[in-house]
Every structure is written in structure tokens, then in C-alpha cells.
PDB file of C-alpha atoms in Angstrom:
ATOM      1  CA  UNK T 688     -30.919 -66.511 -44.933  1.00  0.00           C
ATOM      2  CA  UNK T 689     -27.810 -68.194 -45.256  1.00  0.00           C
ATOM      3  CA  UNK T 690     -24.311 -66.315 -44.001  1.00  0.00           C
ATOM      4  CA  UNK T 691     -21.326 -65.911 -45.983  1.00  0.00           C
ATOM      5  CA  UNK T 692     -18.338 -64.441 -44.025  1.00  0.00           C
ATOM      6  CA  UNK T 693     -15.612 -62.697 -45.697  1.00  0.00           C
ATOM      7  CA  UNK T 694     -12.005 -61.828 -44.005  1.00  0.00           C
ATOM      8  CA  UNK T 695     -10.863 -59.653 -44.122  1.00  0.00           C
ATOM      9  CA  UNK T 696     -12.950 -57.021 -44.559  1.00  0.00           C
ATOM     10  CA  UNK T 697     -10.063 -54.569 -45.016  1.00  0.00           C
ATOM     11  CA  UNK T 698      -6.632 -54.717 -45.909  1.00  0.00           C
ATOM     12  CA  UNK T 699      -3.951 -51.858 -46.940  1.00  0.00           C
ATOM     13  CA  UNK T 700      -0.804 -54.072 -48.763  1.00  0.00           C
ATOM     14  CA  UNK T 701       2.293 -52.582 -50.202  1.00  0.00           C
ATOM     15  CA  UNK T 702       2.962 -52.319 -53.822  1.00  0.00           C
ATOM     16  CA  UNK T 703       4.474 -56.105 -55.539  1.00  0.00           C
ATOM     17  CA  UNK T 704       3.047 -58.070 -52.079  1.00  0.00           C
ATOM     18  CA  UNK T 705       0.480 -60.382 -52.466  1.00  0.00           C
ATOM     19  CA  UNK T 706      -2.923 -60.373 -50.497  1.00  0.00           C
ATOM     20  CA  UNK T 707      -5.085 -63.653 -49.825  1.00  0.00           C
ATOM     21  CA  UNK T 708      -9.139 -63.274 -49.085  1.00  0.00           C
ATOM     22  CA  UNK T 709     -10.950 -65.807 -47.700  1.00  0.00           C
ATOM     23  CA  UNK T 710     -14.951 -66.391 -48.392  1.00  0.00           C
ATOM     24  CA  UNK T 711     -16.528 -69.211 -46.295  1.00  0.00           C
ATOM     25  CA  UNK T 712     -19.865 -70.204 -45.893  1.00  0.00           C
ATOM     26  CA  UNK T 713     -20.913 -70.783 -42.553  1.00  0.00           C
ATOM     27  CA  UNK T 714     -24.241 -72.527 -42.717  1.00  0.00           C
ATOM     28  CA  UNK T 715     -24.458 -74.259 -46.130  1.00  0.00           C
ATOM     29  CA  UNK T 716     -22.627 -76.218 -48.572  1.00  0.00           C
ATOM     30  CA  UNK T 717     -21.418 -74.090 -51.431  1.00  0.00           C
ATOM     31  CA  UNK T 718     -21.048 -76.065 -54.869  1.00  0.00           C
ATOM     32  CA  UNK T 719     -20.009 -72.602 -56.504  1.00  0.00           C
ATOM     33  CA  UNK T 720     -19.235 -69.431 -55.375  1.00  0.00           C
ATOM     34  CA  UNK T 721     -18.052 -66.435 -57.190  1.00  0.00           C
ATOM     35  CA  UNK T 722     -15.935 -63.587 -56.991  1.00  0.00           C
ATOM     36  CA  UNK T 723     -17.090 -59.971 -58.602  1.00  0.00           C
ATOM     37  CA  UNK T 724     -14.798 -56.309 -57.959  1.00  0.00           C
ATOM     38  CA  UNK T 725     -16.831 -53.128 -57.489  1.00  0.00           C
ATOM     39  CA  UNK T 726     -14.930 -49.776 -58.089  1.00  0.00           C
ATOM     40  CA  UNK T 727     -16.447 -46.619 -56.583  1.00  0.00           C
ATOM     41  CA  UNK T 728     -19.816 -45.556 -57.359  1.00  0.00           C
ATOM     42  CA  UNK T 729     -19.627 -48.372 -60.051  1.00  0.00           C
ATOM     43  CA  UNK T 730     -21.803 -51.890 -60.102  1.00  0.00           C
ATOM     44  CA  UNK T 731     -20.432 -55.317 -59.048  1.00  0.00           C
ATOM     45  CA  UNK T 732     -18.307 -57.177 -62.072  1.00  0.00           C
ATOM     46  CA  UNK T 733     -18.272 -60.919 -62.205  1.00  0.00           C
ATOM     47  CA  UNK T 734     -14.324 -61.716 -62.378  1.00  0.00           C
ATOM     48  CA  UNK T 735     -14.471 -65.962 -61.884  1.00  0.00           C
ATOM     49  CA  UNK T 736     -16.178 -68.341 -61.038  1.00  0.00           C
ATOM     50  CA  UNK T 737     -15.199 -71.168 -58.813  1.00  0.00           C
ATOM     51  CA  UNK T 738     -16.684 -74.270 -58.332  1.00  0.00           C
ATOM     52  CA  UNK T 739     -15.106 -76.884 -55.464  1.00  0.00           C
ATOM     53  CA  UNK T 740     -12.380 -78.986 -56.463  1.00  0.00           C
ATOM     54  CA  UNK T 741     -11.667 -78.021 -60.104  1.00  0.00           C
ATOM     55  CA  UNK T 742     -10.332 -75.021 -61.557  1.00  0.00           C
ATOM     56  CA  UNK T 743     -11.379 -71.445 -61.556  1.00  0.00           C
ATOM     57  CA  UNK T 744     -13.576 -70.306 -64.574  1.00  0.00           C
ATOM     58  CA  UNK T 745     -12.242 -66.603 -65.428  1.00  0.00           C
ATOM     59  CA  UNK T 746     -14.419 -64.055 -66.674  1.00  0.00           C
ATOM     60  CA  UNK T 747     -12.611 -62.168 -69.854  1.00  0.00           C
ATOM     61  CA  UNK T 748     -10.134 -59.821 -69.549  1.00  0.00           C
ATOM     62  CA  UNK T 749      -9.324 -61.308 -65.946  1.00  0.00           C
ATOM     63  CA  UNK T 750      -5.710 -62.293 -65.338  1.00  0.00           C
ATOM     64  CA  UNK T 751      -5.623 -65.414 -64.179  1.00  0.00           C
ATOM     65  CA  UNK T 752      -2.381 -65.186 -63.050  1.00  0.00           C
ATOM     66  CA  UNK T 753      -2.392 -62.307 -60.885  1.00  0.00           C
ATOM     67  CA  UNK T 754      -6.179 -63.340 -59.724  1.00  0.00           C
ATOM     68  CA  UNK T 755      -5.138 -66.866 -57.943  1.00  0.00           C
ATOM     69  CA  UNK T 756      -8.195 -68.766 -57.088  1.00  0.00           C
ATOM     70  CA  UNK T 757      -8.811 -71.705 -54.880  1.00  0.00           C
ATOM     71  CA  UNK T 758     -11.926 -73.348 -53.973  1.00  0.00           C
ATOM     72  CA  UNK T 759     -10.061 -76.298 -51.814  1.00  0.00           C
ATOM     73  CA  UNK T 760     -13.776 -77.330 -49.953  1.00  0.00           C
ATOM     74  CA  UNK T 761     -17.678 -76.991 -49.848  1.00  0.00           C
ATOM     75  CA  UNK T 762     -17.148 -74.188 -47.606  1.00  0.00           C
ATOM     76  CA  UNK T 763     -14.212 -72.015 -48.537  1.00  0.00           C
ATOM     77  CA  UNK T 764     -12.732 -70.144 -51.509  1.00  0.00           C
ATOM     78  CA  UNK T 765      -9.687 -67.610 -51.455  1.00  0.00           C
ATOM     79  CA  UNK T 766      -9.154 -64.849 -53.853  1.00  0.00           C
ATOM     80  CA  UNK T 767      -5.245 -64.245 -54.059  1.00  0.00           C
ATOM     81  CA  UNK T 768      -3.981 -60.750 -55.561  1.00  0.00           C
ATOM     82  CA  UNK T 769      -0.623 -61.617 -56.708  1.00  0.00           C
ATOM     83  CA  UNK T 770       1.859 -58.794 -56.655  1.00  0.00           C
ATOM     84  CA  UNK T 771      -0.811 -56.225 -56.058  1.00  0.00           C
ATOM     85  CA  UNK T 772      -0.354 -52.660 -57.676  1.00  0.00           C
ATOM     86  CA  UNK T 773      -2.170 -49.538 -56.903  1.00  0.00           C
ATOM     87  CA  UNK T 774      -4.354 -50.123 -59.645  1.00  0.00           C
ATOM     88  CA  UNK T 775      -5.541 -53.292 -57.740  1.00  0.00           C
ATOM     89  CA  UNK T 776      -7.055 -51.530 -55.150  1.00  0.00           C
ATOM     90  CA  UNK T 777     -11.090 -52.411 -55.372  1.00  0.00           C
ATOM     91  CA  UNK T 778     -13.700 -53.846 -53.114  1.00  0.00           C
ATOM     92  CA  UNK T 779     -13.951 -57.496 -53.446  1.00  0.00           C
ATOM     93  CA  UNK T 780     -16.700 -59.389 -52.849  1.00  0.00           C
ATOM     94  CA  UNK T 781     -17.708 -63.188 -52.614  1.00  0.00           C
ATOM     95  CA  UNK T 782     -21.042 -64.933 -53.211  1.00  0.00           C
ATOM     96  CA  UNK T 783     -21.787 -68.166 -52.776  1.00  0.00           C
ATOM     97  CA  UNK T 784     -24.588 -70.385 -53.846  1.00  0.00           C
ATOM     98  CA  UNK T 785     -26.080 -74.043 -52.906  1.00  0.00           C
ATOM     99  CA  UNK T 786     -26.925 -75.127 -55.752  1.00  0.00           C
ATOM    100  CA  UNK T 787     -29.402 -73.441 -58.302  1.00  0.00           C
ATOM    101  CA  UNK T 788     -30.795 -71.131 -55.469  1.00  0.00           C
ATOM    102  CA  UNK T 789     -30.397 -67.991 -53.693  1.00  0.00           C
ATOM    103  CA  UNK T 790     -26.903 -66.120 -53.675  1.00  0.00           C
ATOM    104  CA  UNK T 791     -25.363 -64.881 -50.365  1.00  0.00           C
ATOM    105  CA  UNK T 792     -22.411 -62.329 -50.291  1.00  0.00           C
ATOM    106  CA  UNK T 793     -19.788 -61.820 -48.014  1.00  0.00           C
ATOM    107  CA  UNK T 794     -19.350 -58.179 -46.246  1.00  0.00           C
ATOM    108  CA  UNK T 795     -16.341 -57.369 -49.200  1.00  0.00           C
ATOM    109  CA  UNK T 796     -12.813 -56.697 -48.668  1.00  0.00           C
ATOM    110  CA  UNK T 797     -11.897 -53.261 -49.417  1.00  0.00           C
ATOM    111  CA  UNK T 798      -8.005 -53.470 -50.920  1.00  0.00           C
ATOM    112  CA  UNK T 799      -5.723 -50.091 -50.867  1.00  0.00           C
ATOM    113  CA  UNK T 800      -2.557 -51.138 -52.552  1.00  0.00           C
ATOM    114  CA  UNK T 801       0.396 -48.406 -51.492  1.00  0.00           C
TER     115      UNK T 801
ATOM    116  CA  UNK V 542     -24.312 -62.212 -72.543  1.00  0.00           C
ATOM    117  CA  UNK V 543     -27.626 -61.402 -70.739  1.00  0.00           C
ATOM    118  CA  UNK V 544     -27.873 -57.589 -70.444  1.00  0.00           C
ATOM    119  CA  UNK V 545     -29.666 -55.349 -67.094  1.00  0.00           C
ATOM    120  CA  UNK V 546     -30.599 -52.069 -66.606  1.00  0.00           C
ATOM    121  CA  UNK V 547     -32.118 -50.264 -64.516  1.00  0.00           C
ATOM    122  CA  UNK V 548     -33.790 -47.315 -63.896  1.00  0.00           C
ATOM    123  CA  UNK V 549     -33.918 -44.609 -62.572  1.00  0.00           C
ATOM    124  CA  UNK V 550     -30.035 -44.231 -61.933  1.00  0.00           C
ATOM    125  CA  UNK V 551     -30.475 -41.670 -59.250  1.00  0.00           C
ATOM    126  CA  UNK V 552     -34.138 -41.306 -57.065  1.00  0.00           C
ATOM    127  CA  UNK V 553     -34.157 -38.265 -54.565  1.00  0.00           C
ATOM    128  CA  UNK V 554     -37.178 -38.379 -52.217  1.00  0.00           C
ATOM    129  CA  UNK V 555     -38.661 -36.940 -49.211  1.00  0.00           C
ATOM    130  CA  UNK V 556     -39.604 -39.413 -46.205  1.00  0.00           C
ATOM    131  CA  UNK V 557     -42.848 -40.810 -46.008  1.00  0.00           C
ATOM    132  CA  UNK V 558     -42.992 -40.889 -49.969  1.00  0.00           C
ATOM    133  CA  UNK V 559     -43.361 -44.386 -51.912  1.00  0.00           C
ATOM    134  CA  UNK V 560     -41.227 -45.168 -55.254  1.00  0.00           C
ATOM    135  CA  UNK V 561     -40.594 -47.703 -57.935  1.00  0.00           C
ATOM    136  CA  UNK V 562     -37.266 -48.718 -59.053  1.00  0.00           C
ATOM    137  CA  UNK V 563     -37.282 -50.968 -62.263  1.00  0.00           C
ATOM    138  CA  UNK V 564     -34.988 -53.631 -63.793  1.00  0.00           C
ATOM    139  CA  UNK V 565     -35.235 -54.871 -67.747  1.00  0.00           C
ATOM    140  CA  UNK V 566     -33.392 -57.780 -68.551  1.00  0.00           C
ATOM    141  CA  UNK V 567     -32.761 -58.967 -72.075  1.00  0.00           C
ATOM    142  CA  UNK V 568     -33.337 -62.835 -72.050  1.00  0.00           C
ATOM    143  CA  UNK V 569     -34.710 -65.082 -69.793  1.00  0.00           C
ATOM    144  CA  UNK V 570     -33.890 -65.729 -66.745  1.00  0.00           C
ATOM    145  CA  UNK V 571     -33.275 -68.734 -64.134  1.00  0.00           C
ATOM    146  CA  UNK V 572     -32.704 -66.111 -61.029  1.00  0.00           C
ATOM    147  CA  UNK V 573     -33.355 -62.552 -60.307  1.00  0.00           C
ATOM    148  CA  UNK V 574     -32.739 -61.243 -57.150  1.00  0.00           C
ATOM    149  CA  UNK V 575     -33.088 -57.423 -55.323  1.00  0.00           C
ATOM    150  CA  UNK V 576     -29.981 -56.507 -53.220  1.00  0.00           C
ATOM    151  CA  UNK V 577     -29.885 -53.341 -51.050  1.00  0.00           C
ATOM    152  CA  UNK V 578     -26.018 -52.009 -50.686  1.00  0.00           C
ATOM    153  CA  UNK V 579     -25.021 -50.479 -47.474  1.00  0.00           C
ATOM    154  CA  UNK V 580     -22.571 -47.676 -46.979  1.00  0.00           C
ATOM    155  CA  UNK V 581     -19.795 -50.341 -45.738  1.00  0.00           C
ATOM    156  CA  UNK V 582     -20.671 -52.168 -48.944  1.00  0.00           C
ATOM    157  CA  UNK V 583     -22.457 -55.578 -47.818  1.00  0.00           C
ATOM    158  CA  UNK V 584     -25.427 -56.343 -50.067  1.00  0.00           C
ATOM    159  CA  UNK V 585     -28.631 -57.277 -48.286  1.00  0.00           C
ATOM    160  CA  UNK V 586     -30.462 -59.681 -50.333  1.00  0.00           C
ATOM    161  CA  UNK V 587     -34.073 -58.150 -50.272  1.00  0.00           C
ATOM    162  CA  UNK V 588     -35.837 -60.653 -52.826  1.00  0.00           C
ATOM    163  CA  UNK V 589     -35.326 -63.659 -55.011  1.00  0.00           C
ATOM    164  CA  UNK V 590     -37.933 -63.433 -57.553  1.00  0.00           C
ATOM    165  CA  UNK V 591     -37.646 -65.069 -61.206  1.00  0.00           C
ATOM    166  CA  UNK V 592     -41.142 -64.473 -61.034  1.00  0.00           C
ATOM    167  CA  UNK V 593     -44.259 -63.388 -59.753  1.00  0.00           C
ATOM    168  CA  UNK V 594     -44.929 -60.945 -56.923  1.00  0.00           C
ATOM    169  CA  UNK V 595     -43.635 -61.010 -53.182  1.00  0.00           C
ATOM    170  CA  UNK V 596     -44.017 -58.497 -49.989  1.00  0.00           C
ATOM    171  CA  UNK V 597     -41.987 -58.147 -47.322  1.00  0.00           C
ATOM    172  CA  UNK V 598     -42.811 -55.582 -45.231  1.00  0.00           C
ATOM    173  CA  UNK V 599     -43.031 -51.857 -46.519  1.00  0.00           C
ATOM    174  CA  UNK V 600     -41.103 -53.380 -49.709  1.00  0.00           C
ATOM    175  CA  UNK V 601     -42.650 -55.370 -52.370  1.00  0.00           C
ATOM    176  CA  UNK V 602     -41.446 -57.007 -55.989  1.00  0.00           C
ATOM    177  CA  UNK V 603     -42.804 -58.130 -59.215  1.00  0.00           C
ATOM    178  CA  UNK V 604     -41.374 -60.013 -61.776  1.00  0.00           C
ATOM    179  CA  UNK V 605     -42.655 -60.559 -65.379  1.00  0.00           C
ATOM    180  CA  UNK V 606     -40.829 -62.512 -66.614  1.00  0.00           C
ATOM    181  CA  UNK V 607     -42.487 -62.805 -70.254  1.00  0.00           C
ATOM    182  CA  UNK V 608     -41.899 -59.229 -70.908  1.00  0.00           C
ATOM    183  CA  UNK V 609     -38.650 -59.063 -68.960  1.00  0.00           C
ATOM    184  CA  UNK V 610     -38.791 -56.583 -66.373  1.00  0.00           C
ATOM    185  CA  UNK V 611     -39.089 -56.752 -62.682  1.00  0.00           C
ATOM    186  CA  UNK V 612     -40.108 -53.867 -59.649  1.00  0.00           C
ATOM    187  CA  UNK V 613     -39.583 -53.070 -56.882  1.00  0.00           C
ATOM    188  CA  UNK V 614     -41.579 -50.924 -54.311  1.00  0.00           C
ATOM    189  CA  UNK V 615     -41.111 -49.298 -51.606  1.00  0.00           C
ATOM    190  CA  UNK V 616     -43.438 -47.226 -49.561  1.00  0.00           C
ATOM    191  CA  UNK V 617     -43.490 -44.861 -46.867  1.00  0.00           C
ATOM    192  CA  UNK V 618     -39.671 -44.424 -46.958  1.00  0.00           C
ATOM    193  CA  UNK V 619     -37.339 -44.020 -43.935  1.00  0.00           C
ATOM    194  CA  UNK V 620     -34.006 -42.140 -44.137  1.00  0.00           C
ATOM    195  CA  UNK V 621     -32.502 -45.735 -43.622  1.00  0.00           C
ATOM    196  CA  UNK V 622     -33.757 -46.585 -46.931  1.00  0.00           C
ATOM    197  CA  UNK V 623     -31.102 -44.641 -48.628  1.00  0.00           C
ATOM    198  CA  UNK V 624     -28.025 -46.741 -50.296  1.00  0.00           C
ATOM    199  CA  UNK V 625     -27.698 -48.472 -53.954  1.00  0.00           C
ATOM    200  CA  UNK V 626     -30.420 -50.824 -54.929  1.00  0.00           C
ATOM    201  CA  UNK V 627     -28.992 -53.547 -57.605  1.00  0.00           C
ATOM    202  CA  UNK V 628     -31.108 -55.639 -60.010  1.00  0.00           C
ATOM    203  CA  UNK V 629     -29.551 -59.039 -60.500  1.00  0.00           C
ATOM    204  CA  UNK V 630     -30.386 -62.294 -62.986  1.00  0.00           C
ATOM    205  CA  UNK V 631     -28.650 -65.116 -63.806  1.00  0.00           C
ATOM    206  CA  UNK V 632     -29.777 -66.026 -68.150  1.00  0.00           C
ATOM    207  CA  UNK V 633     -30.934 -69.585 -68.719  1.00  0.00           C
ATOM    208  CA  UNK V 634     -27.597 -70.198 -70.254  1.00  0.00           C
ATOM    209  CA  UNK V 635     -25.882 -68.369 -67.582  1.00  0.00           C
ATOM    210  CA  UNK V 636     -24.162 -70.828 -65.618  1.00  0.00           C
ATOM    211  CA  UNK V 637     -25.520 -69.683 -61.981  1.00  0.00           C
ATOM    212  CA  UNK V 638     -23.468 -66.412 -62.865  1.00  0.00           C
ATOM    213  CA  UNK V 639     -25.439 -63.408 -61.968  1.00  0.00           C
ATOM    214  CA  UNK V 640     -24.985 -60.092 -63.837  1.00  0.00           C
ATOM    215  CA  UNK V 641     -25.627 -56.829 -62.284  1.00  0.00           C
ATOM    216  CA  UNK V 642     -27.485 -53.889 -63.429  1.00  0.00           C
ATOM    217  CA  UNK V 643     -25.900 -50.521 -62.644  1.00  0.00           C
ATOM    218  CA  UNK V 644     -28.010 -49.803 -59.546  1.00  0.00           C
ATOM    219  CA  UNK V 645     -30.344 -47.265 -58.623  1.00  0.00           C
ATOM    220  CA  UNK V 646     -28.695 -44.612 -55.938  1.00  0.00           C
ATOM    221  CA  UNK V 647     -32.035 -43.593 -53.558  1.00  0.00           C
ATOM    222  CA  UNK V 648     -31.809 -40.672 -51.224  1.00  0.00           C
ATOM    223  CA  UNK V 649     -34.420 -40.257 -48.934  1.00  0.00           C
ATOM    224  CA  UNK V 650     -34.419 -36.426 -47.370  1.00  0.00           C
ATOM    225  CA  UNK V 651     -35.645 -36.415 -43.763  1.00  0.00           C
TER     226      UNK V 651
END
């Protein structure tokens, strides 16, 4: 299958920093990919979606502002927590998809804000 | 929005048995696909069935989609089989979004 690589796969930040994520995909094309949050023991949540070259579509309830997304090419989207708090601190995960196929997730970033 | 759930939420089993986790979706559906979550957290797509029935190996699926549910089997499990198995479908009006059911936790016992 296809391979979406995620970096990095963990990061601890200090409280008010920000923290950027990158999602590429490696072997494909990616029209859209997405970006979900999974708490522990909890399932994945959608939180935007981001398609290349336009704006971010946010789910609701997702700050946009804090949430800064950026989908600059075909094979690369970053996830930018904006002056990250404790309550930040999630796993975040990527997928990305060619097209009306398949989705492919990255390996998740696991964020511990201090 | 499109709503998922599965069952059962929790599966304890001994190895060498077979089981049957189940997803029911509440409209139809452009994608559903079977992801296997690891203890570091990467999902493992294991199928991409909107429909219809696929084997890989000791795992199998089945999707119908006119009455909105979809399985999946496994047999003969292996202690390596344990993690959380997710249920995931993107609605016809979805937008290539896929929403997640709350995952089945499977435990196999050696």
C-alpha cells in the first residue's frame, strides 16, 4: 500500500510554544489529506480537512486559530499547535488520500505539552 | 453526519479461537475500511471494502452494504492479534472524510 510518513512521531513542548507536524506522502499524490486527534483509550476524531492549495476545512468546535494548517503541495501538509497548553497534549495523526480511494495514515505524533 | 458503531467494545479470547467483530453504519457509504491499531498507535489498514467480501489470510471481511453493516473475521488467533480494531466509512455526502467507530479492544490470552 501506499506510505504516509509522519515527523515527528514524538514531541514534549513547553506550555505557550508552538509545535509544527509534518505529514508527507512518499509514494503518491495526495489531493486531500486529513488530520484526526485520538485521546487515550478513545477513537480517532476528524479535526480538518485539507485539500492542496486552498484553505483548511475545520471540523466544528476546532479552533482554527490555534490548529494552523497548511497543505503547501501534493505531498505535504503540517499541523501547527499554536501556543500549545497541557490540554493540547493528544496523539495526532495524518491520512492522506489519492483521490476517491484508499486512506493511508501516518505513524501519529504523540504531543505532551509541560 | 453518518454515524458507526461497533461491536463488541471489548473481545477477550484464548489463542487458536476465531471471532467476529461488527460495524453498523447509518447511511450509505462511498468507503469503508478495517484498520488494526498497534500499541505505538499506527493504524494498519487491513481492508477497503464498501462492499462485498474479501480474504486475506487468516482475516476475512464482508460488507452489506444494503443493510449497512460490515464483518470482520478472524480465525485461529495469535497473541499478535491483540490491539484496537476500528470500523471506518466515508457517507455518500461525506466529502472523502472518514468517521470512526469506537473500536473493538481484542485480547487474545496465550
Amino acid at each position: 500500500g501506499a506510505v504516509v510518513s509522519q515527523h515527528p512521531s514524538w514531541v514534549i513542548c513547553k506550555s505557550g510554544t508552538s509545535v509544527k507536524i509534518e505529514c508527507r506522502s512518499l509514494d503518491f499524490q495526495a489531493t486531500t489529506m486529513f488530520w484526526y486527534r485520538q485521546f487515550p483509550k478513545q477513537s480517532l476524531m476528524l479535526m480538518a480537512t485539507s485539500n492542496e492549495g486552498s484553505k483548511a476545512t475545520y471540523e466544528q468546535g476546532v479552533e482554527k486559530d490555534k490548529f494552523l494548517i497548511n497543505h503547501a503541495s501534493l505531498t505535504l501538509s503540517t499541523l501547527t499547535v499554536t501556543s500549545a497548553h497541557p490540554e493540547d497534549s493528544s496523539f495526532y495523526i495524518c491520512s492522506a488520500r489519492d483521490g476517491f480511494t484508499e486512506a493511508f495514515f501516518g505513524q501519529g505524533t504523540r504531543l505532551t505539552v509541560v | 453526519g453518518i454515524q458507526v458503531e461497533q461491536s463488541p467494545p471489548d473481545l477477550i479470547l484464548q489463542e487458536g479461537a476465531n471471532s467476529t467483530l461488527r460495524c453498523n453504519f447509518s447511511d450509505s457509504v462511498n468507503n469503508l475500511q478495517w484498520f488494526h491499531q498497534n500499541p505505538w498507535g499506527q493504524l494498519i489498514n487491513l481492508f477497503y471494502i464498501p462492499s462485498g467480501t474479501k480474504q486475506n489470510g487468516r482475516l476475512s471481511a464482508t460488507t452489506v452494504a444494503t443493510e449497512r453493516y460490515s464483518l470482520l473475521y478472524i480465525s485461529s488467533s495469535q497473541t499478535t492479534d491483540s490491539g484496537v480494531y476500528f470500523c471506518a466509512v466515508e457517507g455518500i455526502q461525506g466529502a472523502q472524510k472518514l468517521v470512526f467507530g469506537q473500536g473493538t479492544r481484542l485480547t487474545i490470552n496465550p
